[in-house]
Coordinates of C-alpha atoms in Angstrom, one line a residue:
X119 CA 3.1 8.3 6.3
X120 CA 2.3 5.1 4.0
X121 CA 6.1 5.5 2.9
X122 CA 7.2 5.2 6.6
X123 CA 4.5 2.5 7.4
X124 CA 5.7 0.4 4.4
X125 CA 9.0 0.7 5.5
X126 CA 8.7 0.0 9.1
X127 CA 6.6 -3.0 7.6
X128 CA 9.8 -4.3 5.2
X129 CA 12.3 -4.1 8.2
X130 CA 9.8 -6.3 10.1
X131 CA 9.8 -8.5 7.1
X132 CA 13.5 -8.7 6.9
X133 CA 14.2 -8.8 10.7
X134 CA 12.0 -12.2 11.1
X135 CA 13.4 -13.6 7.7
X136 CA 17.5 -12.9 9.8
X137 CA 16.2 -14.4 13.2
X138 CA 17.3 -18.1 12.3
X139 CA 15.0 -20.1 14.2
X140 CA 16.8 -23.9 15.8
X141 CA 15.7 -26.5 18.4
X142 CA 18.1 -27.2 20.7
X143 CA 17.6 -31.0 22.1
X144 CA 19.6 -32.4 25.3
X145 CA 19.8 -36.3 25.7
X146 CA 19.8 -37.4 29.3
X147 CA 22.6 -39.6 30.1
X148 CA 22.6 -42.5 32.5
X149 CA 23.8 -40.0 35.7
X150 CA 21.0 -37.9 35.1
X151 CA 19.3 -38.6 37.8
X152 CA 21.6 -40.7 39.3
X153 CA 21.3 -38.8 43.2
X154 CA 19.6 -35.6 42.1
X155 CA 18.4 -34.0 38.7
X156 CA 21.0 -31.5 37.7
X157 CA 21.0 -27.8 37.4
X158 CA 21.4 -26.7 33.7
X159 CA 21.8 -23.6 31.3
X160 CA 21.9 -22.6 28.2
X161 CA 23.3 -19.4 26.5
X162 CA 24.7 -17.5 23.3
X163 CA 27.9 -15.6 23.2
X164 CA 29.0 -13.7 20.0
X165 CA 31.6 -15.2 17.8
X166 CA 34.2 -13.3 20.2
X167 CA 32.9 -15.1 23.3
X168 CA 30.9 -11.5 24.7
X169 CA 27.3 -13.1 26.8
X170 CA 24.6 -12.5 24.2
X171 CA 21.7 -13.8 26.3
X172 CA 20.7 -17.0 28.2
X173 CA 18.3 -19.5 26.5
X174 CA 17.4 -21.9 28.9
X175 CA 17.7 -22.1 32.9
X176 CA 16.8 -24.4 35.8
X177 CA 14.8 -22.5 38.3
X178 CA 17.0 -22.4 41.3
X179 CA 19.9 -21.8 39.2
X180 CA 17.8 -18.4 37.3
X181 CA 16.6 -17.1 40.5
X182 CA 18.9 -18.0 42.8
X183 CA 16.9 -19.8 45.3
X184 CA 18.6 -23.0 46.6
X185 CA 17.6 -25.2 49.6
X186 CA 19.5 -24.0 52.5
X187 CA 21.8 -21.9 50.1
X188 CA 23.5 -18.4 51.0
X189 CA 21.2 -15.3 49.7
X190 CA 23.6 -14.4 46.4
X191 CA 22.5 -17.9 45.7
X192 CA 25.4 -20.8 44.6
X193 CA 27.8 -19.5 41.8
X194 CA 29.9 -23.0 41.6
X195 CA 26.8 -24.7 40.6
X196 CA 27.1 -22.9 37.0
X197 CA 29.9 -21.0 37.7
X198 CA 30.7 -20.1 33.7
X199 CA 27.4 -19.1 32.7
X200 CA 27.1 -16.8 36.4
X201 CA 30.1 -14.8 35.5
X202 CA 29.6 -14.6 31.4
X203 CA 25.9 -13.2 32.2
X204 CA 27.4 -11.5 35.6
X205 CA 25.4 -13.1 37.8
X206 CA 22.1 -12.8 35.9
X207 CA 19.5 -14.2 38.2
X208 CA 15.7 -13.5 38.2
X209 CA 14.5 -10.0 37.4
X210 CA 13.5 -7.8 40.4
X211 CA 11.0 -5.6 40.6
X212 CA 10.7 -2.0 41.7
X213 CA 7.8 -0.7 44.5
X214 CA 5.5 -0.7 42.4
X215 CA 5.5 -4.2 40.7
X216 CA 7.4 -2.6 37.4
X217 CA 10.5 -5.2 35.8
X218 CA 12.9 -3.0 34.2
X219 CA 13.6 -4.5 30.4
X220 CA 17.0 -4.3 31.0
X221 CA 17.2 -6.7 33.9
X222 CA 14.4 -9.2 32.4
X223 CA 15.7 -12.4 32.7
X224 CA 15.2 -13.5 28.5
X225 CA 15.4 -17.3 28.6
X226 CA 13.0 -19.8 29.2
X227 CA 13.0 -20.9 32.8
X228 CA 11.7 -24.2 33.9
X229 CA 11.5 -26.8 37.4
X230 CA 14.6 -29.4 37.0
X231 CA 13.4 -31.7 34.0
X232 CA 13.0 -35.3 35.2
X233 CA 15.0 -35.9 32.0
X234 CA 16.4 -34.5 28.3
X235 CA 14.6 -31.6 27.2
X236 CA 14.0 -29.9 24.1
X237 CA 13.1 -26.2 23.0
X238 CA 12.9 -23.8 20.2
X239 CA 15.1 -20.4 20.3
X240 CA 16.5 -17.7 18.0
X241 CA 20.0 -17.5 17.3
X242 CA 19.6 -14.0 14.9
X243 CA 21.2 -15.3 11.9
X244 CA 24.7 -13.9 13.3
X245 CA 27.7 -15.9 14.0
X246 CA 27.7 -17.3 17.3
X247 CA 28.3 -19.8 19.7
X248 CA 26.2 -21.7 21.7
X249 CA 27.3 -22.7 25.5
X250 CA 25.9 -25.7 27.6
X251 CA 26.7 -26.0 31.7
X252 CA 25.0 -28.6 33.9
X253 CA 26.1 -29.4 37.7
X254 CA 24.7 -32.4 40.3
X255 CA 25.0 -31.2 43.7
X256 CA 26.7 -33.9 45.7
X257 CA 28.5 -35.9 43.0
X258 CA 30.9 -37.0 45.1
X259 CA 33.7 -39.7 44.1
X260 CA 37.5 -40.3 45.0
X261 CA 39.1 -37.2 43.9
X262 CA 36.1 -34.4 44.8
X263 CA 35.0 -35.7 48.3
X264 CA 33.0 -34.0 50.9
X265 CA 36.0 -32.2 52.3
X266 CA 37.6 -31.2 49.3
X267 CA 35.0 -29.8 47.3
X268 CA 31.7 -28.5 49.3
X269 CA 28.1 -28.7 48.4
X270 CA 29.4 -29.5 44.8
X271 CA 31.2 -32.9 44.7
X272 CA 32.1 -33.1 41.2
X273 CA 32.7 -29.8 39.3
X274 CA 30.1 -28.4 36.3
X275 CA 30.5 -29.4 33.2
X276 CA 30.8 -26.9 29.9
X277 CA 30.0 -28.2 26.5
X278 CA 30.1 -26.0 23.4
X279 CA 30.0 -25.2 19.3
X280 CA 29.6 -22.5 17.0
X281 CA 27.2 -21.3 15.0
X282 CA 28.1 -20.3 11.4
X283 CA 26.4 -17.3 10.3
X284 CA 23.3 -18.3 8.4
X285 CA 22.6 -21.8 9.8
X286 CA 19.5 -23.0 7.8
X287 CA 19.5 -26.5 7.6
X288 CA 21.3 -29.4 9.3
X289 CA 22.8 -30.4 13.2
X290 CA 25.3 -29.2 14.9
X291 CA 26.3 -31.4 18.1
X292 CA 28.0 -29.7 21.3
X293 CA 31.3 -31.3 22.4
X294 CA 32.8 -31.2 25.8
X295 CA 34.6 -28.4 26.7
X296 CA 35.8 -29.1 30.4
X297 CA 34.9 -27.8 33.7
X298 CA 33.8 -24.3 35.5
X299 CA 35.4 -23.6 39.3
X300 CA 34.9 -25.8 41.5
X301 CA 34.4 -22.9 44.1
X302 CA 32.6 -20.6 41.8
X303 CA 35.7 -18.1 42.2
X304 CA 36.1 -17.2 38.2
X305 CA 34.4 -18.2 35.4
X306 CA 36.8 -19.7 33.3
X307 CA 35.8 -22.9 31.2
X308 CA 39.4 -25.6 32.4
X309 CA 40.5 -27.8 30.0
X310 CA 40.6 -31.5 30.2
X311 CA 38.4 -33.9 32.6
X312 CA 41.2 -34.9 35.1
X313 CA 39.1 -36.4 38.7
X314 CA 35.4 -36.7 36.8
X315 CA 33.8 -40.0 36.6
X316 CA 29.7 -39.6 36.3
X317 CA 30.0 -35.6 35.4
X318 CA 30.6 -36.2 32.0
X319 CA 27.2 -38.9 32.3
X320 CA 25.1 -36.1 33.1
X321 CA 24.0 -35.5 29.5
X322 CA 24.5 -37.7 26.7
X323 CA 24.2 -35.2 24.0
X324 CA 23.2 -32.0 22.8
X325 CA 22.0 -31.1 19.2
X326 CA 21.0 -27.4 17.5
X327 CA 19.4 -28.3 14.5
X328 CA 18.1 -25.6 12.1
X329 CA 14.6 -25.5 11.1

């Protein structure tokens, strides 16, 4: 028994010392808040690009409740990150109050910041890559109007990097990455910026840094 007990008490040891803790900080840019504060995730994905688990959410965006939105909620607001996490909204819970593990919704969940925020998270010492997506509703300019492009305007942006296995010290900056659909369709990350003019303003950067 003190065998198993020292044991279980090792792997606990060991399993904390693997579980790399980083802070993940994202600058506001100047069209923040420009018409209204954006929606915005964060996830990981293994070194393959399989969903690992979301990190950070907007509310309306987590549990699918928008303003005058359809009841499976808006998947072109954050198209990429619905699909990767298959349309991982808020957890729901059985007749009698019980949250199944499996459907728990593992990030941390929070009101549209008023600007940049900032939070600590575990990448589990792995490989990885870490995925950014943030969305303005009614970002309209000359190429995504009102009649081309719905309650979005401009489409989400998708910023990126990897994680080496191991990260224990230093800063690793997300870059750009392009867009998610425009209609929500497929959740495909599309090259290049062609059309955007304040999308790219949204944030103005986005830094892991190991602790």
């Amino acid at each position: 028994m003190k065998k198993m007990m020292m044991f279980v008490a090792m792997m606990t040891v060991l399993a904390a010392a693997f579980a790399q803790e980083v802070i993940v900080s994202v600058g506001a840019g100047g069209h923040w808040k420009a018409k209204s504060t954006p929606q915005c995730v964060v996830w990981l994905e293994d070194a393959a690009g399989n969903f690992i688990r979301t990190l950070y959410v907007t509310n309306r965006a987590g549990k699918r409740s928008w303003l005058f939105g359809p009841k499976e909620g808006r998947p072109e607001s954050l198209p990429v990150w619905y699909h990767a996490s298959k349309h991982q909204g808020a957890a729901k819970a059985d007749a009698s109050g019980a949250v199944a593990a499996s459907e728990k919704l593992d990030a941390v969940t929070s009101a549209t910041p008023k600007g940049g925020f900032v939070f600590t998270t575990e990448t589990g010492g792995k490989a990885c890559r870490i995925r950014a997506e943030f969305n303005t509703s009614f970002d309209y300019n000359d190429t995504y109007t009102k009649k081309n492009s719905g309650v979005n305007g401009q489409p989400s942006v998708v910023y990126g990097a990897d994680i080496p296995e191991g990260f224990a010290s230093g800063e690793i900056s997300l870059s750009l990455l392009g867009t998610g659909s425009l209609d929500g369709s497929d959740g495909e990350i599309h090259s290049g910026t062609p059309g955007l003019t304040t999308a790219p303003e949204i944030v103005k950067s986005i830094e892991v840094t190991a602790k």
